[in-house]
Tab-separated table of C-alpha atoms and ligand atoms in Angstrom:
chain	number	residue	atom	x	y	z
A	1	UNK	CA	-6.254	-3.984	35.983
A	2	UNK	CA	-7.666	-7.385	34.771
A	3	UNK	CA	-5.910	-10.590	36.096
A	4	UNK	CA	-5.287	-13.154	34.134
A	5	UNK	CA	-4.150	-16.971	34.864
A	6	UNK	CA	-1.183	-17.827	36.394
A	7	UNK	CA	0.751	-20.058	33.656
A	8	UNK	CA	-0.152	-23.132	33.639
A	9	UNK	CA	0.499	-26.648	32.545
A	10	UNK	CA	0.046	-27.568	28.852
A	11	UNK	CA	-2.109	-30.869	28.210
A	12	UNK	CA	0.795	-32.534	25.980
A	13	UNK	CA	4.162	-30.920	27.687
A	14	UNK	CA	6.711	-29.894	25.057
A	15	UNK	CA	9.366	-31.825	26.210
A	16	UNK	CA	8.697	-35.676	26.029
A	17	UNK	CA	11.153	-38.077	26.447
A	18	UNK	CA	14.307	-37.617	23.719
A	19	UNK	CA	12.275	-35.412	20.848
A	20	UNK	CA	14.625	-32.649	21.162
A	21	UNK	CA	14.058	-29.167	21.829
A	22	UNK	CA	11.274	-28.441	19.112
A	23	UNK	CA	9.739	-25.627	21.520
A	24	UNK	CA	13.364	-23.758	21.454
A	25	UNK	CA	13.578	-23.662	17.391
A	26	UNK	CA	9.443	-23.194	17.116
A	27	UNK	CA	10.477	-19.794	19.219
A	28	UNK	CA	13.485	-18.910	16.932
A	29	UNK	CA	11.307	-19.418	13.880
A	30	UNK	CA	8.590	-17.018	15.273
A	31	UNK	CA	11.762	-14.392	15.664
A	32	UNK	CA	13.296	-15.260	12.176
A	33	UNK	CA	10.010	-15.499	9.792
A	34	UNK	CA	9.153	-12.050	11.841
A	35	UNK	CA	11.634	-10.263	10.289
A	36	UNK	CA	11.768	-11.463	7.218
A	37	UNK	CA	8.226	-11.071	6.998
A	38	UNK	CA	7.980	-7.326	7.538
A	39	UNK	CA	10.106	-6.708	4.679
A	40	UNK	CA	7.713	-8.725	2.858
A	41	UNK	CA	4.521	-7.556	4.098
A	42	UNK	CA	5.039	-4.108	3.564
A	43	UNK	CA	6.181	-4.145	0.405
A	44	UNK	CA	2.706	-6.241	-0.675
A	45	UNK	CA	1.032	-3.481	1.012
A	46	UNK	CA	2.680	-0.787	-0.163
A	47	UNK	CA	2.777	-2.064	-3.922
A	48	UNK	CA	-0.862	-3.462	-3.750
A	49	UNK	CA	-2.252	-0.980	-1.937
A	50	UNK	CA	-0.342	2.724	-1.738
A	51	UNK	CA	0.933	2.724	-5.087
A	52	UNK	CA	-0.551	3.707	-8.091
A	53	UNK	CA	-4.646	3.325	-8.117
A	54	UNK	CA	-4.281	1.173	-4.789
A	55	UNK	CA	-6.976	-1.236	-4.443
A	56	UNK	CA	-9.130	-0.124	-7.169
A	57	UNK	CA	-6.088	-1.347	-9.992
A	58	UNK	CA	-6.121	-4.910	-7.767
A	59	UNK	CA	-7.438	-7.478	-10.817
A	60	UNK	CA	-6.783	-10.369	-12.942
A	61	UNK	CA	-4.487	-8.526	-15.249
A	62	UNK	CA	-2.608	-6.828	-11.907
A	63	UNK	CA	-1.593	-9.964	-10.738
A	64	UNK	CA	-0.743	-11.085	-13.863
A	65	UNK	CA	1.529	-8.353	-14.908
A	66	UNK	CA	3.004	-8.749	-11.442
A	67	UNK	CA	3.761	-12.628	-11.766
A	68	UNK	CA	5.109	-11.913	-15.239
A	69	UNK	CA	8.431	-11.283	-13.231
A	70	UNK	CA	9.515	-14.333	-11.118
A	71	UNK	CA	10.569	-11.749	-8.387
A	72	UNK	CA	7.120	-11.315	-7.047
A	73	UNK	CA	6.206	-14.822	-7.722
A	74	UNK	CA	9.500	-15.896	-5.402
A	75	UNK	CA	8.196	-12.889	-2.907
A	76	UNK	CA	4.948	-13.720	-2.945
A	77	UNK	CA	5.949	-17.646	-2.525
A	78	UNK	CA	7.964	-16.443	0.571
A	79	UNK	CA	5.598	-14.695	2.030
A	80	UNK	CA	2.694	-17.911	1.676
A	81	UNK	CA	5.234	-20.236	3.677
A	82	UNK	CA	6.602	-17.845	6.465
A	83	UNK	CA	2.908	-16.265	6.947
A	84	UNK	CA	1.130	-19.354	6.812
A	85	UNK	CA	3.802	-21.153	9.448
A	86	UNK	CA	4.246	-18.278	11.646
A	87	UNK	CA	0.963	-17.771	12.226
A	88	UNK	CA	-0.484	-21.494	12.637
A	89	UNK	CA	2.377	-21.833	15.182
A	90	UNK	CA	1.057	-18.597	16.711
A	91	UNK	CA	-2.349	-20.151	16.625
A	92	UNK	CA	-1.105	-23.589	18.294
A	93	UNK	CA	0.708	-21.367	21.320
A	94	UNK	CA	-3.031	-19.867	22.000
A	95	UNK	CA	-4.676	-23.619	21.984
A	96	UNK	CA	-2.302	-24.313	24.469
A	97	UNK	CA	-3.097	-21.406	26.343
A	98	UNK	CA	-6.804	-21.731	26.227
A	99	UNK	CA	-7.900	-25.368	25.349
A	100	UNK	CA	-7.802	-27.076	28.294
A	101	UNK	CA	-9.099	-30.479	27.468
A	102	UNK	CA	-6.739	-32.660	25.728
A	103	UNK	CA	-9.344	-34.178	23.251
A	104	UNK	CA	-10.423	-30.032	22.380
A	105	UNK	CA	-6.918	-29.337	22.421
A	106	UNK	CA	-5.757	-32.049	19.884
A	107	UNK	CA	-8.427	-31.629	17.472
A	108	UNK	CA	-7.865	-27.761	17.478
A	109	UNK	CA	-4.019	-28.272	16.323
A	110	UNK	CA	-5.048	-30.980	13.585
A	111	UNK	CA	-7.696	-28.164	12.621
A	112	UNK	CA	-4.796	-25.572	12.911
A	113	UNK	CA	-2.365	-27.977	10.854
A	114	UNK	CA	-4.447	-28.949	8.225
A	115	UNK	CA	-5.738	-26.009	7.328
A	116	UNK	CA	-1.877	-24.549	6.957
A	117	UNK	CA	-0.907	-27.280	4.905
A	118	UNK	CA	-4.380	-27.207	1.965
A	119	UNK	CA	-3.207	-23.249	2.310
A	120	UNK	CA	0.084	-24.095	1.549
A	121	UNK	CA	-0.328	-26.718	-1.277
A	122	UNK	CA	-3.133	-24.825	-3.247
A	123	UNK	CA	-1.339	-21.525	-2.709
A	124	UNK	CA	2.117	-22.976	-3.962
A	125	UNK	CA	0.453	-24.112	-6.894
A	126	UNK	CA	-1.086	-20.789	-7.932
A	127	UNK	CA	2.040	-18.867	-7.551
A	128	UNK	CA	3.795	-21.261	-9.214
A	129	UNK	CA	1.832	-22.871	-12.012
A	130	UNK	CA	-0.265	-19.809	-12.871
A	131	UNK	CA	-0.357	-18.687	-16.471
A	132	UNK	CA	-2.795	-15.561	-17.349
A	133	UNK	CA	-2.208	-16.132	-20.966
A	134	UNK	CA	-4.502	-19.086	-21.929
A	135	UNK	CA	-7.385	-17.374	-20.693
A	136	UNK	CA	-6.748	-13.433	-21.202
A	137	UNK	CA	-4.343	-13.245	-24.224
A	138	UNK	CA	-4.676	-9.666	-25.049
A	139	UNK	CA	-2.419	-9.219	-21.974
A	140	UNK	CA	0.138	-7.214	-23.173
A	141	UNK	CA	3.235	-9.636	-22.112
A	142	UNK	CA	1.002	-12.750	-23.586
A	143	UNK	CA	1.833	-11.556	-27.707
B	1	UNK	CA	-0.150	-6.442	29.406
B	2	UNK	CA	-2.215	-4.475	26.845
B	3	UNK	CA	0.846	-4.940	24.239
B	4	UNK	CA	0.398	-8.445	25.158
B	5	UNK	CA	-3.047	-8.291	24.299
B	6	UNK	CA	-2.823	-6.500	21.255
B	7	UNK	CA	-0.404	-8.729	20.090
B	8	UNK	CA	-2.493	-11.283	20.364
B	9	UNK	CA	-5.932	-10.574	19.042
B	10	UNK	CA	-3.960	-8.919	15.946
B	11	UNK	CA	-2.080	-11.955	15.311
B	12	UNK	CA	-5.164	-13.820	15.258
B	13	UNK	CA	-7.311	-11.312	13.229
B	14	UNK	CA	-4.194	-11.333	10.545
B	15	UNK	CA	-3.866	-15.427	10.631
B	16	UNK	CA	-8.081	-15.575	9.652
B	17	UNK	CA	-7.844	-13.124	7.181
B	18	UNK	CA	-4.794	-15.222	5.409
B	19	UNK	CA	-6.801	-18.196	5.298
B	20	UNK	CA	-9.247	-15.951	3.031
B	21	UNK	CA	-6.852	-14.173	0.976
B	22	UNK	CA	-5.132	-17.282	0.040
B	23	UNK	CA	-8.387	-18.991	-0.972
B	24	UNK	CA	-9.401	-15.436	-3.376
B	25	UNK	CA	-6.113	-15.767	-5.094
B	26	UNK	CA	-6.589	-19.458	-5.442
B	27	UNK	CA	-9.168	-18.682	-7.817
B	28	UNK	CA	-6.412	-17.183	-10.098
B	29	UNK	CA	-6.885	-20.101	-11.635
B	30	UNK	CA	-10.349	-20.094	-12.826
B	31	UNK	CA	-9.998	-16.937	-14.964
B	32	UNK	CA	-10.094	-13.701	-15.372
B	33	UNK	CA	-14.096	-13.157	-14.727
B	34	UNK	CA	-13.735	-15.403	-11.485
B	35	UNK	CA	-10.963	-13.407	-10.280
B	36	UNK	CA	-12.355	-10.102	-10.910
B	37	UNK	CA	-15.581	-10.696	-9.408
B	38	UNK	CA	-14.072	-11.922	-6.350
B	39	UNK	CA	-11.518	-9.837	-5.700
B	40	UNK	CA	-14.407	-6.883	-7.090
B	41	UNK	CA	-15.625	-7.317	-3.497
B	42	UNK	CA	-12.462	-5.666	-1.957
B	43	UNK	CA	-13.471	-2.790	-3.719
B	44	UNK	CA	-16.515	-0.880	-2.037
B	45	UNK	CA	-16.438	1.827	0.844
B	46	UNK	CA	-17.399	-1.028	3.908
B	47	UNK	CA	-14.908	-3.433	2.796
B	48	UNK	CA	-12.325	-0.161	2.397
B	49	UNK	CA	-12.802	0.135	6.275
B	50	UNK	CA	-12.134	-3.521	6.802
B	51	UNK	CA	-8.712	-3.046	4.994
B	52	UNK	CA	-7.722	0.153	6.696
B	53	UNK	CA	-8.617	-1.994	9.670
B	54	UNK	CA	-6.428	-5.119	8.833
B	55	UNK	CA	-3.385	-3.045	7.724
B	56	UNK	CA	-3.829	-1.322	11.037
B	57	UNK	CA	-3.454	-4.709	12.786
B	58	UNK	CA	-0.617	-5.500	10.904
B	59	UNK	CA	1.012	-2.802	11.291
B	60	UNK	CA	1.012	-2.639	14.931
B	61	UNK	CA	1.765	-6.490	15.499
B	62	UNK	CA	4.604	-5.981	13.248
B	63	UNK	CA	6.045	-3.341	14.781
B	64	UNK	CA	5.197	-4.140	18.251
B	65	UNK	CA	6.555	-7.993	16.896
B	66	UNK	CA	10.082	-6.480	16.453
B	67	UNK	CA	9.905	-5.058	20.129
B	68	UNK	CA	9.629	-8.202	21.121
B	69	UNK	CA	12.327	-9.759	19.630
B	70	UNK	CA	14.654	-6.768	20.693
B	71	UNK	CA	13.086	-7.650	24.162
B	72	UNK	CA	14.578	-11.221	23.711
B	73	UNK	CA	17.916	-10.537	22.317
B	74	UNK	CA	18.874	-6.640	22.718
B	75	UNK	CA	20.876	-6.379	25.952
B	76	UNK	CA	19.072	-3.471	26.997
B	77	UNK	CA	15.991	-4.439	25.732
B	78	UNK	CA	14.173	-5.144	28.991
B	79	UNK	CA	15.419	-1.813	30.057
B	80	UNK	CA	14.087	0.124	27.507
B	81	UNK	CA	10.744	-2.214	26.742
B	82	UNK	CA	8.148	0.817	27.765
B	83	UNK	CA	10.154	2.868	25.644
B	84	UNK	CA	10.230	1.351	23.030
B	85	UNK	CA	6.190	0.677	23.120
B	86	UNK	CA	5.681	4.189	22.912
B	87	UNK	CA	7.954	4.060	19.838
B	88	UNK	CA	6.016	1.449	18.254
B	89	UNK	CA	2.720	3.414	19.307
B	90	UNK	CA	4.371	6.670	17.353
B	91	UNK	CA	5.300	4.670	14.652
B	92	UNK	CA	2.196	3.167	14.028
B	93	UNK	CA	0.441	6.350	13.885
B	94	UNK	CA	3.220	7.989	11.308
B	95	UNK	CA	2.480	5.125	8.975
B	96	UNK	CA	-1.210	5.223	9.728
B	97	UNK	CA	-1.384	8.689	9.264
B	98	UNK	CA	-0.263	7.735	5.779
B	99	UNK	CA	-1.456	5.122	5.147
B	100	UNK	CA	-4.926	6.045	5.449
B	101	UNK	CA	-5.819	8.993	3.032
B	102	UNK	CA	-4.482	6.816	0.336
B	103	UNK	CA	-6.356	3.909	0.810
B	104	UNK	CA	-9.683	5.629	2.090
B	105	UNK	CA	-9.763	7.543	-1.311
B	106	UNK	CA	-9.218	4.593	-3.370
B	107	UNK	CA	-11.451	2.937	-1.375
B	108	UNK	CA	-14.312	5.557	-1.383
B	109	UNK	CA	-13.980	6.563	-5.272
B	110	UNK	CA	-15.618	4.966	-7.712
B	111	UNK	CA	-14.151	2.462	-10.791
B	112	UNK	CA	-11.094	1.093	-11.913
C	1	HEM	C1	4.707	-8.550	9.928
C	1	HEM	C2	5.658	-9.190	10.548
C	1	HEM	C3	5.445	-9.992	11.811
C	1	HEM	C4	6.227	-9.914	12.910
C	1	HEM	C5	7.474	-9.030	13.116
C	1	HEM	C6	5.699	-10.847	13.879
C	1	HEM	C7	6.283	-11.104	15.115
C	1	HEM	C8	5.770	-11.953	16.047
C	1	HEM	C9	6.395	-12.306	17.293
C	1	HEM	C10	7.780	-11.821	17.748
C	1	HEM	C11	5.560	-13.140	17.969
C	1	HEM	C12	5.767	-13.724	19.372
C	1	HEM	C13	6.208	-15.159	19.280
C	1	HEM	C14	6.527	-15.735	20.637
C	1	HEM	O1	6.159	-15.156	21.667
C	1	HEM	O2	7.172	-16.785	20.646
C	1	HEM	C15	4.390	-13.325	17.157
C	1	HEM	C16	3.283	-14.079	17.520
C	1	HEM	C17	2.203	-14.315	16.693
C	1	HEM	N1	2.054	-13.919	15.394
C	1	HEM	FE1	3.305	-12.677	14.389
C	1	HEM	N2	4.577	-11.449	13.364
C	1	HEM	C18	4.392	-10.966	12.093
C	1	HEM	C19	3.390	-11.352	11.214
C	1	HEM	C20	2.341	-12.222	11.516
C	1	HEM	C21	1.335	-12.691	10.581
C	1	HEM	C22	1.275	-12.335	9.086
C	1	HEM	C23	0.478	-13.489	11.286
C	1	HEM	C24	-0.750	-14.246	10.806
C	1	HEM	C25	-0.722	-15.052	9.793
C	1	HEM	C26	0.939	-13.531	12.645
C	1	HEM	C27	0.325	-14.235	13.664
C	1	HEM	C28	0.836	-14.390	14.921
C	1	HEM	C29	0.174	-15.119	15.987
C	1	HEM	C30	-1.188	-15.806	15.911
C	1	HEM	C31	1.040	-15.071	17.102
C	1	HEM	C32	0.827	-15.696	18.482
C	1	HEM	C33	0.401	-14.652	19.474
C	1	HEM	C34	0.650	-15.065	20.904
C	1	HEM	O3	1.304	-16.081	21.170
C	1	HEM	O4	0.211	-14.301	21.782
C	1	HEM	N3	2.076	-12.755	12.759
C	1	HEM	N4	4.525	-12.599	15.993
């Protein structure tokens, strides 16, 4: 059997002075956007990939006929935010497992953070502001 | 341990790929010739492995992800924790099982 550490002492402790609990609701999030997110990723997968021609039908006009429906474009939405959060707060619990030194350890969660929130801003545009028609009008729900 | 471990390295696997899959749709927004010719690289046989790969990942940090949280809050969780692994273990091999014929056909024929 391989041995790992024995838990040890985070550079920046969770708890400072008054912030509140943040650790305890970080935790409950990683419970909550769990759940809700195998509902979602399974039916991408299955929709995207099982049904129909699978992969091979994945295109332009897929997505678009998808999106044509705002209950895809709310799914999809959904699944950007709780995917994106749940797993850069995933990724900050292993910094502070592995990253010892503070300065490695800080830059790694800005690196971590800021790469969440470009995801989240350009992928909250595209689901939202995306319009197939302008540039493929022959789409059948574009006439 | 190893669930531990699994966990782990899948969640991190999964978190990567998202940062990519966000950026290919991104480019939604250039048009349909951008779009097709990225997401066109999804489509070949070595690629088709990498996805049968992923959705294996996910599969098993999802599942094993709700053991977890039954760990945490199910009274009898704890109790039944090894259990329940071999559950997710069965589980992941039923869906697998399905999974994979499906996607390794699409994967491995040719066109649209
Ligand atoms: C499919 C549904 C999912 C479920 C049920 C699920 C569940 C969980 C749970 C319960 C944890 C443990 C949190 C803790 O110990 O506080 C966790 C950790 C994690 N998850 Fe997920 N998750 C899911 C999807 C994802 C996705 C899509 C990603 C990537 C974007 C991801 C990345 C991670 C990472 C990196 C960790 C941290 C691993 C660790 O601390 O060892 N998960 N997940």
């Amino acid at each position: 059997m391989a041995t790992i550490d024995a838990p040890r002492t985070v550079p920046s402790p969770a708890r400072r002075r008054g912030r509140g609990n943040w650790e305890k609701w970080g935790w409950i999030y990683m419970r909550v956007s769990g759940v809700l997110l195998v509902i979602l990723i399974f039916g991408h997968l299955f929709v995207n990939l099982v049904a129909g021609d699978g992969i091979k039908a994945v295109d332009f006009a897929f997505v678009a006929g998808k999106w044509a429906s705002p209950f895809w474009r709310v799914w999809d939405g959904l699944m950007l935010w709780l995917a994106l959060i749940h797993g850069g707060n995933g990724m900050r619990t292993l910094v502070n497992d592995y990253a010892y030194r503070p300065t490695v350890n800080r830059a790694l969660k800005w690196a971590i953070f800021l790469a969440v929130a470009i995801l989240i801003v350009l992928g909250t545009y595209t689901v939202t502001a995306f319009d197939p028609c302008p540039s493929d009008p022959s789409l059948s729900f574009c006439q | 341990m190893w669930s531990w471990v699994l966990h782990r390295i899948t969640g991190v696997a999964i978190f990567f790929f998202l940062l990519v899959h966000i950026l290919d749709s991104v480019v939604l927004n250039f048009g349909p010739d951008a779009y097709d010719r990225v997401i066109g690289t999804y489509k070949n046989p070595v690629l088709g492995l990498g996805e049968a790969a992923l959705v294996a990942a996910i599969v098993f940090h999802a599942l094993n992800g709700i053991r977890i949280i039954l760990i945490d809050l199910w009274s009898k969780g704890t109790r039944y924790q090894r259990a329940m692994f071999w559950i997710v273990v069965i589980l992941w091999a039923v869906l697998m099982a399905g999974f994979l014929p499906v996607h390794l056909h699409n994967a491995f024929t040719e066109g649209q």
